[in-house]
Short mmCIF file of C-alpha atoms and ligand atoms in Angstrom, two decimals:
data_model
loop_
_atom_site.label_atom_id
_atom_site.label_comp_id
_atom_site.label_asym_id
_atom_site.label_seq_id
_atom_site.Cartn_x
_atom_site.Cartn_y
_atom_site.Cartn_z
CA MET A 23 11.35 -17.95 -5.84
CA SER A 24 13.17 -15.74 -3.36
CA GLU A 25 11.22 -15.01 -0.21
CA THR A 26 9.73 -11.56 0.14
CA ILE A 27 9.13 -9.63 3.31
CA PHE A 28 5.46 -10.58 3.14
CA GLU A 29 6.29 -14.30 3.51
CA LYS A 30 8.11 -13.37 6.71
CA ILE A 31 4.99 -11.51 7.88
CA ILE A 32 2.78 -14.51 7.03
CA LYS A 33 5.09 -16.81 9.01
CA LYS A 34 5.14 -14.25 11.89
CA GLU A 35 8.91 -14.02 11.62
CA ILE A 36 8.62 -10.25 11.57
CA PRO A 37 5.86 -8.17 13.14
CA ALA A 38 2.98 -6.54 11.35
CA HIS A 39 -0.15 -4.74 12.48
CA ILE A 40 -2.68 -7.37 11.44
CA VAL A 41 -6.24 -6.22 10.83
CA TYR A 42 -7.69 -9.47 9.41
CA GLU A 43 -6.53 -13.07 9.17
CA ASP A 44 -7.93 -16.44 8.19
CA ASP A 45 -6.37 -19.63 6.81
CA GLU A 46 -5.89 -18.19 3.32
CA VAL A 47 -5.77 -14.41 3.57
CA LEU A 48 -3.92 -11.87 5.69
CA ALA A 49 -4.46 -8.12 5.91
CA PHE A 50 -2.14 -5.74 7.73
CA LEU A 51 -1.32 -2.05 7.86
CA ASP A 52 1.07 -0.77 5.20
CA ILE A 53 4.02 0.85 6.96
CA THR A 54 3.84 3.93 4.75
CA GLN A 55 0.20 4.74 5.71
CA VAL A 56 -0.42 6.80 2.58
CA THR A 57 -3.62 7.64 4.41
CA LYS A 58 -4.82 6.54 7.85
CA GLY A 59 -5.74 2.86 7.79
CA HIS A 60 -3.88 2.05 4.53
CA THR A 61 -4.10 -1.74 4.50
CA LEU A 62 -2.54 -4.50 2.41
CA VAL A 63 -4.56 -7.64 1.64
CA ILE A 64 -2.49 -10.66 0.60
CA PRO A 65 -3.00 -14.33 -0.16
CA LYS A 66 -0.98 -16.60 2.13
CA GLU A 67 -0.16 -18.73 -0.91
CA HIS A 68 2.71 -17.17 -2.80
CA VAL A 69 1.82 -15.51 -6.07
CA ALA A 70 4.02 -12.71 -7.35
CA THR A 71 1.53 -10.80 -9.50
CA ILE A 72 -2.07 -10.85 -10.71
CA PHE A 73 -0.95 -12.93 -13.69
CA ASP A 74 -0.18 -15.87 -11.38
CA TYR A 75 -3.54 -16.30 -9.59
CA SER A 76 -5.73 -19.33 -10.10
CA ASP A 77 -9.45 -18.53 -10.38
CA GLU A 78 -9.93 -20.07 -6.94
CA LEU A 79 -7.22 -18.01 -5.27
CA ALA A 80 -8.53 -14.83 -6.88
CA ALA A 81 -12.04 -15.61 -5.64
CA THR A 82 -10.70 -16.30 -2.15
CA VAL A 83 -8.71 -13.08 -1.88
CA PHE A 84 -11.23 -10.77 -3.50
CA SER A 85 -14.08 -12.21 -1.46
CA ARG A 86 -12.43 -10.85 1.70
CA VAL A 87 -12.04 -7.32 0.35
CA PRO A 88 -15.57 -5.96 0.97
CA LYS A 89 -15.47 -7.26 4.54
CA ILE A 90 -12.15 -5.51 5.24
CA ALA A 91 -13.33 -2.37 3.42
CA ARG A 92 -16.43 -2.23 5.62
CA ALA A 93 -14.29 -2.68 8.74
CA LEU A 94 -12.22 0.33 7.65
CA GLN A 95 -15.40 2.31 7.07
CA ARG A 96 -16.73 1.43 10.51
CA ALA A 97 -13.36 2.11 12.15
CA PHE A 98 -13.01 5.51 10.47
CA PRO A 99 -16.48 7.03 9.93
CA GLU A 100 -14.82 10.16 8.57
CA MET A 101 -13.77 8.14 5.51
CA VAL A 102 -15.34 9.47 2.32
CA GLY A 103 -14.07 6.82 -0.09
CA LEU A 104 -11.65 3.98 -0.69
CA ASN A 105 -9.14 3.36 -3.46
CA ILE A 106 -8.15 -0.25 -4.17
CA LEU A 107 -4.85 -0.55 -5.97
CA ASN A 108 -2.85 -3.53 -7.19
CA ASN A 109 0.57 -2.90 -8.73
CA ASN A 110 2.01 -5.52 -11.07
CA GLY A 111 5.59 -5.23 -12.23
CA GLU A 112 8.32 -2.75 -11.46
CA GLN A 113 7.13 -0.30 -14.10
CA ALA A 114 3.72 -0.39 -12.43
CA TYR A 115 5.32 0.53 -9.09
CA GLN A 116 5.35 -2.96 -7.59
CA SER A 117 8.16 -3.19 -5.05
CA VAL A 118 7.23 -6.34 -3.13
CA PHE A 119 6.79 -9.37 -5.36
CA HIS A 120 4.19 -11.15 -3.29
CA SER A 121 0.89 -9.99 -4.73
CA HIS A 122 -1.08 -7.55 -2.61
CA LEU A 123 -4.04 -5.22 -2.81
CA HIS A 124 -3.70 -1.75 -1.33
CA LEU A 125 -6.85 -0.54 0.42
CA ILE A 126 -6.39 3.20 0.79
CA PRO A 127 -9.09 5.02 2.75
CA ARG A 128 -9.85 8.48 1.44
CA TYR A 129 -10.61 11.47 3.61
CA GLY A 130 -10.92 14.25 1.05
CA ALA A 131 -9.13 16.00 -1.78
CA THR A 132 -6.22 17.03 0.40
CA ASP A 133 -5.39 13.66 1.92
CA ASP A 134 -2.03 12.29 0.79
CA PHE A 135 -3.18 9.99 -2.03
CA GLY A 136 -2.84 11.05 -5.68
CA LEU A 137 -3.25 9.42 -9.07
CA LYS A 138 -2.54 10.79 -12.54
CA TRP A 139 -5.28 9.60 -14.88
CA GLY A 140 -4.56 10.47 -18.51
CA THR A 141 -7.43 11.17 -20.90
CA ASN A 142 -6.50 9.90 -24.37
CA ASN A 143 -9.91 9.65 -26.04
CA ASP A 144 -8.63 11.78 -28.91
CA HIS A 145 -5.98 9.20 -29.80
CA TYR A 146 -8.42 6.33 -30.42
CA THR A 147 -11.16 6.09 -33.01
CA ALA A 148 -14.13 3.76 -32.55
CA GLU A 149 -12.42 1.45 -35.06
CA ASP A 150 -9.24 1.45 -32.98
CA LEU A 151 -11.21 0.51 -29.87
CA LYS A 152 -13.05 -2.25 -31.75
CA ALA A 153 -9.72 -3.69 -32.93
CA LEU A 154 -8.22 -3.48 -29.45
CA ALA A 155 -11.20 -5.26 -27.92
CA GLU A 156 -11.05 -7.96 -30.60
CA THR A 157 -7.34 -8.50 -29.92
CA ILE A 158 -7.94 -8.87 -26.19
CA ARG A 159 -10.94 -11.19 -26.67
CA ALA A 160 -8.91 -13.42 -28.99
CA ALA A 161 -6.03 -13.52 -26.49
CA HIS A 162 -8.44 -14.49 -23.71
CA GLU A 163 -10.00 -17.31 -25.69
CA GLU A 164 -6.57 -18.73 -26.57
CA ALA A 165 -5.44 -18.76 -22.95
P1 AMP B 13 3.98 -2.07 -3.90
O1 AMP B 13 4.85 -0.89 -4.21
O2 AMP B 13 2.64 -2.02 -4.54
O3 AMP B 13 4.72 -3.37 -4.17
O4 AMP B 13 3.68 -1.99 -2.35
C1 AMP B 13 4.46 -2.59 -1.37
C2 AMP B 13 4.05 -1.96 -0.08
O5 AMP B 13 4.54 -2.74 0.97
C3 AMP B 13 4.57 -0.54 0.14
O6 AMP B 13 3.48 0.36 0.19
C4 AMP B 13 5.33 -0.64 1.45
O7 AMP B 13 5.12 0.46 2.28
C5 AMP B 13 4.75 -1.89 2.06
N1 AMP B 13 5.63 -2.58 2.98
C6 AMP B 13 6.91 -2.97 2.76
N2 AMP B 13 7.39 -3.60 3.85
C7 AMP B 13 6.40 -3.63 4.76
C8 AMP B 13 6.28 -4.13 6.10
N3 AMP B 13 7.29 -4.75 6.70
N4 AMP B 13 5.11 -3.96 6.74
C9 AMP B 13 4.08 -3.33 6.14
N5 AMP B 13 4.13 -2.84 4.90
C10 AMP B 13 5.28 -2.97 4.21
#
């Protein structure tokens, strides 16, 4: 595993604007600040993507998210919402391969966050959806 920039932040080898830290989880401001307060939440243990988490590590990391989200809300009362984003793989826009959750405070329709959300209902029949769900359930049970 080659070290990512986030390992250097965890080890305090390079600076970051830390907003939350405990023994297992670190949260710091994303340098791009898509919107004011844009924060990254990371496990200190190295996992590259969501596919690599143990149940325990997932529980640890996600359990901190509401607390950090509420801190953002209290810090910025003008916030009207929060997007939580987790990119996995280059095609999914992941650029740092130490898993992280983006917490992106929202301030209105004209803040600088955007997301294209396709609507493809027409391409799937109820039968198609049933088959897809069955495929996923079977894959889960085999894992
Ligand atoms: P992703 O594209 O989902 O992998 O997101 C990686 C994020 O890490 C980007 O939004 C970058 O702006 C952010 N980032 C990269 N280097 C640093 C750094 N040194 N400090 C804070 N954020 C960083």
